[in-house]
Amino acid sequence: MERTNGQKQPPLGKIARLYYEHGLTHQEIADLCGLSRIKVTRLLAEARLVGIVEITVHSDDHLFVGLESALGHAYPLRQAWVGPAFEDEGRALHSLGAVAADCVTAFLTEGTTVAVGLSGSVAAIPGHLRKATGLDLSIVPLTGSKGGVSRAASPHELALSFAAAVDGRAYHLPAPLLARNAQAARVWREDPAVQETLERAVSADVLIAGIGGTAADAGLLVQGLSAVELAGIRERGAVGDISGRFFDADGAAVPGEVDERLIGLSLEQLRAVPVRIGVARGADKRRALAVALRHGLINVLVTDVSTAEALLADADAPEGAPS
Amino acid sequence: MERTNGQKQPPLGKIARLYYEHGLTHQEIADLCGLSRIKVTRLLAEARLVGIVEITVHSDDHLFVGLESALGHAYPLRQAWVGPAFEDEGRALHSLGAVAADCVTAFLTEGTTVAVGLSGSVAAIPGHLRKATGLDLSIVPLTGSKGGVSRAASPHELALSFAAAVDGRAYHLPAPLLARNAQAARVWREDPAVQETLERAVSADVLIAGIGGTAADAGLLVQGLSAVELAGIRERGAVGDISGRFFDADGAAVPGEVDERLIGLSLEQLRAVPVRIGVARGADKRRALAVALRHGLINVLVTDVSTAEALLADADAPEGAPS
DNA sequence: CAGATGCGTGAACATCTGATCAAAATTCGA
DNA sequence: TCGAATTTTGATCAGATGTTCACGCATCTG
């Protein structure tokens, strides 16, 4: 009718530029391009999502310097990164991912190998990473993959996302997270491809993993276990897990059936990685985090303000169970 | 001196990051940092201004492809860059600067020398340029500097801004734009420092200048002339100027007292630069632009939609003076 | 020292933006 | 071919943002 050129989808770049560089309002762009305002709003959102629009903050400022250094004194840490706290779980995850992304980025240098664990928090990272071209980075999964519940459930998928985001190379660990039984697990571990990737993970420079609690929904791993299995693990003293390996209040491995079925690095092997970044937040994780920090399972902490404050409180009352 | 709420000025980087990376609202940041919402709004604006926050659009899309290619056919141009049109002069200038910045950037390669002319439009560019590190760029003024009315009035200041923005090296032309008289101008031109910079300008790879009209307020140069001088120039057939050199309807130089007093490249010397970017918009400039384009004084055009359309109309009615 | 001038601040307002929801269009399957 | 499910679209509205204005505090000036 009136529009002679209104047929094709207008290029995102044009819209984005009109908005961000030329300062037109959504409405003005809509009029100019023959679209509805809402459509422009959505196209702009897409442009940001896809990465056509990139917003960078050039600054080394840390967000909560005080808390970060306090944590560094209270626990044996190389670094702590603290982000804002949120009521909403979705926002919290998003934000934590942003902090974690800044954190890993700080550890990337030429040829760095990063091992990634299975964790919802870790899955939130790739979206915030920015290309670090020319660094020749390698990304390795820490464990096998869990049946396809959600995308985040597979460290392999995660490794791919990371690799795509930072322009690195991803390796595959062709095995399930949990084998049917101890016997099957042993078979998997003998697979040469599995062995190769696990070795690569052991010798990684940086490790990034979530910390799981032992509450029923505190972590992706826990969610894959039956109530019975979980109860057994708790009975044996487990307070949390890192990359699928449960540990007790002394930071020691918790043996058992689940542990034998799991395909991935052992706690001792994890310790071999010099930089061990733990990402977690929330009341569920408080106990597990405190232990992981105190016993050096984790080296670098990424968390939010409220968890950080809780951890500082725990540090003052070391052994007494905080309730 | 510290305020009662005990907060020192919080770092811009923190605020910017909370907003752009973590998605807090201004209000939330204000509460978190103990500031008023408005203050946060202002700090964020400052962060963008200073360049702590950088918004990049990764796209090669041109804004008005149709107009740009039409101009390319109607006039002997290498390229045309067209931006949106605005009622408001301030916005128009800002926007034109953004387009011009994209345009010059497209011509920057290793070791490029850019010569910058005296122009309000050109002055709007540096704010939109982004660092192109490692290119070893040189920025040279095309003319001497005008007495300190506004910052934009000095090509030297401009060259410095450009150089700072793209991380290049700026050269100085230590001379006034207009000498007291022809005699004084000759003396200035004999100065070795002046000669050296002028030579550098003549052999520049890219030239970027505004186009001035002959209306009383159409251009920075014109504003510095007396009504009598201006009348004289118009009588001799001048329709506009580029970098201080007036030209007539045939694109030929307009000699005279002003021309002799001016310190800067001649029209012929300007033509020696392979890429000649002209930046201008508005009804005032229409006439001058059409001539400059038709006779190849300018090689690459940066303008806005409405000026572009006017120029296309002029191209159809070549010689008849459009009034 | 009073008055003038400029800068920084926050309140109120106007505008812009993004989320929600319902209608329309499209695709897919029977 | 029709209908159902899914996606796309636009209207409405709540909330976020930015601008304007008036005030207070500081410094400058006579």
XYZ file of C-alpha atoms in Angstrom, chain A residues 11-18 20-25 28 32 51-64 81 83-84 86 91 94-96 98-99 102 128 305, chain B residues 11-18 20-25 28 32 51-64 81 83-84 86 91 94-96 98-99 102 128 305:
86
model
C 18.834 -5.082 8.772
C 19.507 -5.231 12.464
C 22.679 -3.265 12.017
C 20.804 -0.313 10.615
C 18.293 -0.248 13.431
C 20.965 -0.693 16.048
C 23.048 2.073 14.617
C 20.161 4.481 14.379
C 22.825 3.588 19.638
C 24.911 5.845 17.444
C 22.404 8.371 16.199
C 20.167 8.560 19.214
C 16.818 8.150 17.506
C 14.007 6.862 19.694
C 11.468 7.585 15.253
C 11.630 5.925 9.371
C 25.924 -9.674 19.736
C 25.527 -7.153 16.933
C 25.381 -4.617 19.707
C 28.154 -4.982 22.204
C 28.341 -2.937 25.367
C 31.702 -2.914 27.063
C 32.672 -1.343 30.353
C 36.304 -0.344 30.251
C 37.210 -0.505 33.881
C 39.095 -2.624 36.346
C 36.891 -1.568 39.205
C 35.642 -4.439 41.265
C 32.123 -4.166 42.520
C 32.456 -4.925 46.193
C 34.720 -11.802 43.117
C 28.430 -9.431 42.603
C 25.117 -7.890 43.617
C 18.893 -10.421 43.920
C 18.440 -12.212 37.707
C 22.437 -13.811 35.120
C 24.396 -11.492 37.336
C 26.551 -14.218 38.797
C 28.547 -11.785 34.484
C 30.887 -11.682 37.456
C 34.936 -11.185 34.280
C 28.855 -12.698 29.125
C 26.902 -10.068 48.320
C 33.820 4.624 40.792
C 32.151 5.043 37.452
C 33.207 1.577 36.438
C 31.252 0.026 39.262
C 28.088 1.922 38.466
C 28.421 1.238 34.783
C 28.957 -2.418 35.345
C 26.015 -2.757 37.711
C 25.066 -2.585 31.840
C 26.327 -5.984 32.890
C 24.159 -6.816 35.861
C 20.978 -5.126 34.778
C 20.192 -3.199 37.939
C 17.968 -0.178 37.525
C 18.619 -0.116 42.643
C 23.043 0.046 46.853
C 34.238 6.296 27.111
C 34.213 3.975 30.106
C 31.104 2.552 28.550
C 31.532 1.756 24.906
C 28.652 0.660 22.727
C 29.673 -0.900 19.460
C 27.474 -1.990 16.597
C 29.108 -4.845 14.774
C 27.683 -4.417 11.332
C 28.602 -3.198 7.911
C 25.064 -2.184 7.113
C 24.805 1.271 5.679
C 21.847 3.307 6.749
C 20.399 4.567 3.517
C 27.402 8.095 3.396
C 22.613 9.617 7.882
C 19.189 10.461 9.278
C 16.767 16.017 12.202
C 21.039 16.304 17.068
C 25.792 14.774 16.505
C 24.363 12.314 14.026
C 26.391 13.621 11.119
C 28.607 9.591 13.833
C 28.258 8.872 10.125
C 32.163 5.488 10.398
C 32.336 8.949 17.729
C 18.834 12.263 4.113
